Amino acid sequence: MHTKSEILAAAGELFSERGYHGTSMRELAKALHMRGASLYSHISAKEELLWEIVSEVADHFLALTEVVPRHISPEEQLVQLVRGHLKVIARELHYAIVFFHEWKFLEPSLLARIKVRRDAYEANFCRIIEEGARQGLFRVANPRLAALFVLSALNWTYQWFRLEGPLSVEQLADQYVAFILCMLKNGK
Amino acid sequence: MHTKSEILAAAGELFSERGYHGTSMRELAKALHMRGASLYSHISAKEELLWEIVSEVADHFLALTEVVPRHISPEEQLVQLVRGHLKVIARELHYAIVFFHEWKFLEPSLLARIKVRRDAYEANFCRIIEEGARQGLFRVANPRLAALFVLSALNWTYQWFRLEGPLSVEQLADQYVAFILCMLKNGK
DNA sequence: CCTACCGATCGGTAGG
DNA sequence: CCTACCGATCGGTAGG
């Protein structure tokens, strides 16, 4: 009757609103017009739902790293990465909320696997800004902290951005790109 | 034996690590070397703990608004606000984490009261940047979005900053102030 | 997919 | 502050 991706979508919605620990399997089942026990013919445990959601978002972020070409300038690389990052958050907002808020509830071995991907993603972000600084394109005293500052501003968008809101993802990205480049290019 | 603030401190620590719904009253009691039932001689309900923590952080943020003098320049006002904001997060990190992650679990009437304070704080932040834009001090096309961008970067610090880390709050604030002013003053 | 059920734990109260 | 206890609900299993 239901596919696993339907169950994950419903779980993403509920987990994002009520939290992982605040959502019971019976509530999830009810949203899908099932009984609680029936969920276990699709999954083996509640944590599997959390893992699949968090893992998917981590993969989408990391995939951006591979899509951005290395032969273009650090500035262009950064612009593409910022746009992609905001699109991932905006287009799968429920999953992104679960990713940012609930990943810490994964058991240690799964948590470790996510941290590896997050660190790789951040390192790539950092690398681009450092490369831009080396070329004299970005004038920034502390590239690592600048990368963290930028990523912070991007990540927080899940807190307020809504696709149904007045601002499109493209408009948001245009403005954020402008802020970020202005900050990086005019520093001392 | 225990004061209410000791109980709140322990709750802040546990709620920030395991989440509000992921922490049981018995676990909290255990951290305080008490039995679960004994907590109820200090508080009336679990939600009271969440409310007091969230409310205290909201008050500390809003208090910054009143401390910053109105007669100094928007730039100076912003610098003081940024410094104060980062200090609130850094100095009561556990409470700040609970504030940002768990406030949505308050019942509707309490949630509404927090939203009022948060909106007032954001509006003040916005006002300062808009005032700076009007004076030609900040060259920014969309002051409201610029304020959101800056607040995003500030808020996210709870995710990674630790007082025991290599960076002091003062150093962090110096760098963030530089990023923010650079961004706001050099835009077009 | 269902009904029926498991042991464990939940927030909270009674009474001292 | 404690012991003892409440009904409700938790994630998950058995068996069909």
PDB file of C-alpha atoms in Angstrom, chain B:
ATOM      1  CA  MET B   1      18.868  20.237  49.540  1.00  0.00           C
ATOM      2  CA  HIS B   2      18.774  21.542  45.965  1.00  0.00           C
ATOM      3  CA  THR B   3      17.874  25.005  44.816  1.00  0.00           C
ATOM      4  CA  LYS B   4      15.707  25.592  41.810  1.00  0.00           C
ATOM      5  CA  SER B   5      18.615  27.070  39.870  1.00  0.00           C
ATOM      6  CA  GLU B   6      20.623  23.884  40.406  1.00  0.00           C
ATOM      7  CA  ILE B   7      17.753  21.892  38.994  1.00  0.00           C
ATOM      8  CA  LEU B   8      17.493  24.262  36.053  1.00  0.00           C
ATOM      9  CA  ALA B   9      21.220  24.001  35.383  1.00  0.00           C
ATOM     10  CA  ALA B  10      21.035  20.221  35.348  1.00  0.00           C
ATOM     11  CA  ALA B  11      17.948  20.359  33.124  1.00  0.00           C
ATOM     12  CA  GLY B  12      19.729  22.742  30.764  1.00  0.00           C
ATOM     13  CA  GLU B  13      22.623  20.363  30.443  1.00  0.00           C
ATOM     14  CA  LEU B  14      20.455  17.306  29.802  1.00  0.00           C
ATOM     15  CA  PHE B  15      17.923  19.025  27.552  1.00  0.00           C
ATOM     16  CA  SER B  16      20.747  20.478  25.448  1.00  0.00           C
ATOM     17  CA  GLU B  17      22.368  17.068  24.985  1.00  0.00           C
ATOM     18  CA  ARG B  18      19.379  14.742  24.698  1.00  0.00           C
ATOM     19  CA  GLY B  19      16.559  17.103  23.865  1.00  0.00           C
ATOM     20  CA  TYR B  20      13.502  17.968  25.938  1.00  0.00           C
ATOM     21  CA  HIS B  21      11.495  14.927  24.867  1.00  0.00           C
ATOM     22  CA  GLY B  22      14.584  12.744  25.055  1.00  0.00           C
ATOM     23  CA  THR B  23      15.172  13.520  28.723  1.00  0.00           C
ATOM     24  CA  SER B  24      13.031  11.889  31.375  1.00  0.00           C
ATOM     25  CA  MET B  25      12.345  13.354  34.769  1.00  0.00           C
ATOM     26  CA  ARG B  26      13.950  10.282  36.319  1.00  0.00           C
ATOM     27  CA  GLU B  27      17.175  10.905  34.382  1.00  0.00           C
ATOM     28  CA  LEU B  28      17.165  14.506  35.526  1.00  0.00           C
ATOM     29  CA  ALA B  29      16.542  13.423  39.098  1.00  0.00           C
ATOM     30  CA  LYS B  30      19.372  10.906  38.875  1.00  0.00           C
ATOM     31  CA  ALA B  31      21.791  13.639  37.760  1.00  0.00           C
ATOM     32  CA  LEU B  32      20.807  15.482  40.926  1.00  0.00           C
ATOM     33  CA  HIS B  33      20.961  12.356  43.132  1.00  0.00           C
ATOM     34  CA  MET B  34      17.249  12.473  43.791  1.00  0.00           C
ATOM     35  CA  ARG B  35      14.217  10.354  43.021  1.00  0.00           C
ATOM     36  CA  GLY B  36      11.967  11.452  40.186  1.00  0.00           C
ATOM     37  CA  ALA B  37       9.029  12.288  42.407  1.00  0.00           C
ATOM     38  CA  SER B  38      11.113  14.631  44.546  1.00  0.00           C
ATOM     39  CA  LEU B  39      11.531  17.055  41.656  1.00  0.00           C
ATOM     40  CA  TYR B  40       7.867  17.912  41.995  1.00  0.00           C
ATOM     41  CA  SER B  41       8.397  19.628  45.301  1.00  0.00           C
ATOM     42  CA  HIS B  42      10.388  22.238  43.368  1.00  0.00           C
ATOM     43  CA  ILE B  43       8.402  22.442  40.158  1.00  0.00           C
ATOM     44  CA  SER B  44       4.876  21.757  39.040  1.00  0.00           C
ATOM     45  CA  ALA B  45       5.575  20.156  35.679  1.00  0.00           C
ATOM     46  CA  LYS B  46       8.373  19.225  33.297  1.00  0.00           C
ATOM     47  CA  GLU B  47       7.359  22.024  30.969  1.00  0.00           C
ATOM     48  CA  GLU B  48       8.050  24.545  33.721  1.00  0.00           C
ATOM     49  CA  LEU B  49      11.740  23.706  33.414  1.00  0.00           C
ATOM     50  CA  LEU B  50      11.675  24.288  29.672  1.00  0.00           C
ATOM     51  CA  TRP B  51       9.791  27.526  30.088  1.00  0.00           C
ATOM     52  CA  GLU B  52      12.183  28.949  32.677  1.00  0.00           C
ATOM     53  CA  ILE B  53      15.234  28.125  30.587  1.00  0.00           C
ATOM     54  CA  VAL B  54      13.830  29.464  27.334  1.00  0.00           C
ATOM     55  CA  SER B  55      12.387  32.500  29.019  1.00  0.00           C
ATOM     56  CA  GLU B  56      15.658  33.382  30.700  1.00  0.00           C
ATOM     57  CA  VAL B  57      17.578  33.305  27.419  1.00  0.00           C
ATOM     58  CA  ALA B  58      14.915  35.380  25.687  1.00  0.00           C
ATOM     59  CA  ASP B  59      15.167  37.930  28.500  1.00  0.00           C
ATOM     60  CA  HIS B  60      18.947  38.086  28.254  1.00  0.00           C
ATOM     61  CA  PHE B  61      18.763  38.746  24.523  1.00  0.00           C
ATOM     62  CA  LEU B  62      16.096  41.385  24.935  1.00  0.00           C
ATOM     63  CA  ALA B  63      18.012  43.050  27.738  1.00  0.00           C
ATOM     64  CA  LEU B  64      20.807  43.788  25.272  1.00  0.00           C
ATOM     65  CA  THR B  65      18.386  45.962  23.361  1.00  0.00           C
ATOM     66  CA  GLU B  66      17.889  48.185  26.392  1.00  0.00           C
ATOM     67  CA  VAL B  67      21.540  48.358  27.342  1.00  0.00           C
ATOM     68  CA  VAL B  68      22.739  49.643  23.973  1.00  0.00           C
ATOM     69  CA  PRO B  69      22.483  53.467  23.978  1.00  0.00           C
ATOM     70  CA  ARG B  70      20.405  55.082  21.233  1.00  0.00           C
ATOM     71  CA  HIS B  71      22.513  58.218  20.910  1.00  0.00           C
ATOM     72  CA  ILE B  72      25.578  56.495  19.452  1.00  0.00           C
ATOM     73  CA  SER B  73      25.944  55.699  15.747  1.00  0.00           C
ATOM     74  CA  PRO B  74      24.161  52.691  14.195  1.00  0.00           C
ATOM     75  CA  GLU B  75      27.566  51.176  13.583  1.00  0.00           C
ATOM     76  CA  GLU B  76      28.501  51.400  17.252  1.00  0.00           C
ATOM     77  CA  GLN B  77      25.075  50.135  18.308  1.00  0.00           C
ATOM     78  CA  LEU B  78      25.421  47.148  16.020  1.00  0.00           C
ATOM     79  CA  VAL B  79      28.895  46.328  17.277  1.00  0.00           C
ATOM     80  CA  GLN B  80      27.704  46.335  20.872  1.00  0.00           C
ATOM     81  CA  LEU B  81      24.683  44.236  20.013  1.00  0.00           C
ATOM     82  CA  VAL B  82      26.761  41.668  18.133  1.00  0.00           C
ATOM     83  CA  ARG B  83      29.200  41.398  21.017  1.00  0.00           C
ATOM     84  CA  GLY B  84      26.422  41.059  23.550  1.00  0.00           C
ATOM     85  CA  HIS B  85      24.598  38.479  21.451  1.00  0.00           C
ATOM     86  CA  LEU B  86      27.660  36.266  21.138  1.00  0.00           C
ATOM     87  CA  LYS B  87      28.379  36.601  24.834  1.00  0.00           C
ATOM     88  CA  VAL B  88      24.891  35.482  25.817  1.00  0.00           C
ATOM     89  CA  ILE B  89      25.266  32.370  23.666  1.00  0.00           C
ATOM     90  CA  ALA B  90      28.800  31.579  24.787  1.00  0.00           C
ATOM     91  CA  ARG B  91      28.249  32.156  28.479  1.00  0.00           C
ATOM     92  CA  GLU B  92      25.088  30.124  28.840  1.00  0.00           C
ATOM     93  CA  LEU B  93      25.632  27.679  26.045  1.00  0.00           C
ATOM     94  CA  HIS B  94      23.438  24.901  27.402  1.00  0.00           C
ATOM     95  CA  TYR B  95      20.532  27.259  27.900  1.00  0.00           C
ATOM     96  CA  ALA B  96      21.108  28.777  24.467  1.00  0.00           C
ATOM     97  CA  ILE B  97      21.013  25.358  22.836  1.00  0.00           C
ATOM     98  CA  VAL B  98      17.744  24.593  24.610  1.00  0.00           C
ATOM     99  CA  PHE B  99      16.431  28.000  23.585  1.00  0.00           C
ATOM    100  CA  PHE B 100      17.134  27.478  19.902  1.00  0.00           C
ATOM    101  CA  HIS B 101      16.173  23.800  19.697  1.00  0.00           C
ATOM    102  CA  GLU B 102      13.393  23.167  22.166  1.00  0.00           C
ATOM    103  CA  TRP B 103      11.264  26.267  22.422  1.00  0.00           C
ATOM    104  CA  LYS B 104       8.884  24.926  19.808  1.00  0.00           C
ATOM    105  CA  PHE B 105       7.783  22.276  22.302  1.00  0.00           C
ATOM    106  CA  LEU B 106       6.261  24.842  24.639  1.00  0.00           C
ATOM    107  CA  GLU B 107       2.493  24.881  24.724  1.00  0.00           C
ATOM    108  CA  PRO B 108       0.893  27.460  22.407  1.00  0.00           C
ATOM    109  CA  SER B 109       0.367  30.254  24.924  1.00  0.00           C
ATOM    110  CA  LEU B 110       3.946  30.121  26.214  1.00  0.00           C
ATOM    111  CA  LEU B 111       5.258  29.768  22.667  1.00  0.00           C
ATOM    112  CA  ALA B 112       3.402  32.930  21.731  1.00  0.00           C
ATOM    113  CA  ARG B 113       5.012  34.849  24.583  1.00  0.00           C
ATOM    114  CA  ILE B 114       8.484  33.830  23.428  1.00  0.00           C
ATOM    115  CA  LYS B 115       7.730  34.748  19.843  1.00  0.00           C
ATOM    116  CA  VAL B 116       6.747  38.241  20.954  1.00  0.00           C
ATOM    117  CA  ARG B 117      10.140  38.741  22.601  1.00  0.00           C
ATOM    118  CA  ARG B 118      12.049  37.218  19.705  1.00  0.00           C
ATOM    119  CA  ASP B 119      10.223  39.436  17.222  1.00  0.00           C
ATOM    120  CA  ALA B 120      10.935  42.520  19.319  1.00  0.00           C
ATOM    121  CA  TYR B 121      14.608  41.629  19.435  1.00  0.00           C
ATOM    122  CA  GLU B 122      14.812  41.020  15.698  1.00  0.00           C
ATOM    123  CA  ALA B 123      12.954  44.230  15.004  1.00  0.00           C
ATOM    124  CA  ASN B 124      15.510  46.181  17.005  1.00  0.00           C
ATOM    125  CA  PHE B 125      18.336  44.493  15.128  1.00  0.00           C
ATOM    126  CA  CYS B 126      16.637  45.412  11.893  1.00  0.00           C
ATOM    127  CA  ARG B 127      16.011  48.978  12.997  1.00  0.00           C
ATOM    128  CA  ILE B 128      19.694  49.575  13.615  1.00  0.00           C
ATOM    129  CA  ILE B 129      20.695  48.298  10.189  1.00  0.00           C
ATOM    130  CA  GLU B 130      17.918  50.249   8.503  1.00  0.00           C
ATOM    131  CA  GLU B 131      18.986  53.389  10.349  1.00  0.00           C
ATOM    132  CA  GLY B 132      22.562  52.836   9.197  1.00  0.00           C
ATOM    133  CA  ALA B 133      21.352  52.363   5.622  1.00  0.00           C
ATOM    134  CA  ARG B 134      19.317  55.581   5.804  1.00  0.00           C
ATOM    135  CA  GLN B 135      22.392  57.487   6.967  1.00  0.00           C
ATOM    136  CA  GLY B 136      24.394  56.062   4.066  1.00  0.00           C
ATOM    137  CA  LEU B 137      26.691  54.343   6.559  1.00  0.00           C
ATOM    138  CA  PHE B 138      25.619  50.870   5.475  1.00  0.00           C
ATOM    139  CA  ARG B 139      25.292  50.321   1.761  1.00  0.00           C
ATOM    140  CA  VAL B 140      22.845  47.492   1.630  1.00  0.00           C
ATOM    141  CA  ALA B 141      19.977  46.916  -0.804  1.00  0.00           C
ATOM    142  CA  ASN B 142      17.767  44.924   1.553  1.00  0.00           C
ATOM    143  CA  PRO B 143      18.365  45.826   5.211  1.00  0.00           C
ATOM    144  CA  ARG B 144      15.828  43.340   6.514  1.00  0.00           C
ATOM    145  CA  LEU B 145      17.496  40.431   4.764  1.00  0.00           C
ATOM    146  CA  ALA B 146      20.915  41.705   5.794  1.00  0.00           C
ATOM    147  CA  ALA B 147      19.755  41.688   9.415  1.00  0.00           C
ATOM    148  CA  LEU B 148      18.517  38.123   9.010  1.00  0.00           C
ATOM    149  CA  PHE B 149      21.816  37.088   7.444  1.00  0.00           C
ATOM    150  CA  VAL B 150      23.796  38.560  10.309  1.00  0.00           C
ATOM    151  CA  LEU B 151      21.539  37.128  13.005  1.00  0.00           C
ATOM    152  CA  SER B 152      21.780  33.726  11.321  1.00  0.00           C
ATOM    153  CA  ALA B 153      25.543  33.730  11.487  1.00  0.00           C
ATOM    154  CA  LEU B 154      25.431  34.811  15.141  1.00  0.00           C
ATOM    155  CA  ASN B 155      22.834  32.283  16.225  1.00  0.00           C
ATOM    156  CA  TRP B 156      24.582  29.331  14.616  1.00  0.00           C
ATOM    157  CA  THR B 157      27.603  29.801  16.874  1.00  0.00           C
ATOM    158  CA  TYR B 158      25.846  27.688  19.511  1.00  0.00           C
ATOM    159  CA  GLN B 159      26.465  24.749  17.158  1.00  0.00           C
ATOM    160  CA  TRP B 160      30.230  24.861  17.315  1.00  0.00           C
ATOM    161  CA  PHE B 161      31.545  27.420  19.790  1.00  0.00           C
ATOM    162  CA  ARG B 162      32.856  26.153  23.109  1.00  0.00           C
ATOM    163  CA  LEU B 163      34.333  28.276  25.878  1.00  0.00           C
ATOM    164  CA  GLU B 164      37.058  25.648  26.333  1.00  0.00           C
ATOM    165  CA  GLY B 165      37.951  25.903  22.629  1.00  0.00           C
ATOM    166  CA  PRO B 166      40.903  27.732  21.080  1.00  0.00           C
ATOM    167  CA  LEU B 167      38.951  30.922  20.410  1.00  0.00           C
ATOM    168  CA  SER B 168      37.806  33.251  23.190  1.00  0.00           C
ATOM    169  CA  VAL B 169      34.425  34.974  22.958  1.00  0.00           C
ATOM    170  CA  GLU B 170      36.239  38.266  22.541  1.00  0.00           C
ATOM    171  CA  GLN B 171      38.323  36.970  19.646  1.00  0.00           C
ATOM    172  CA  LEU B 172      35.251  35.469  18.027  1.00  0.00           C
ATOM    173  CA  ALA B 173      33.361  38.730  18.440  1.00  0.00           C
ATOM    174  CA  ASP B 174      36.253  40.770  16.984  1.00  0.00           C
ATOM    175  CA  GLN B 175      36.338  38.656  13.862  1.00  0.00           C
ATOM    176  CA  TYR B 176      32.585  38.478  13.426  1.00  0.00           C
ATOM    177  CA  VAL B 177      32.253  42.233  13.898  1.00  0.00           C
ATOM    178  CA  ALA B 178      34.878  42.706  11.180  1.00  0.00           C
ATOM    179  CA  PHE B 179      33.027  40.378   8.797  1.00  0.00           C
ATOM    180  CA  ILE B 180      29.697  42.065   9.452  1.00  0.00           C
ATOM    181  CA  LEU B 181      30.887  45.651   9.132  1.00  0.00           C
ATOM    182  CA  CYS B 182      32.841  44.792   6.003  1.00  0.00           C
ATOM    183  CA  MET B 183      29.716  43.295   4.487  1.00  0.00           C
ATOM    184  CA  LEU B 184      27.402  46.127   5.458  1.00  0.00           C
ATOM    185  CA  LYS B 185      29.696  49.033   4.613  1.00  0.00           C
ATOM    186  CA  ASN B 186      30.924  47.868   1.221  1.00  0.00           C
ATOM    187  CA  GLY B 187      27.678  46.686  -0.379  1.00  0.00           C
ATOM    188  CA  LYS B 188      26.013  48.428  -3.246  1.00  0.00           C
TER     189      LYS B 188
END
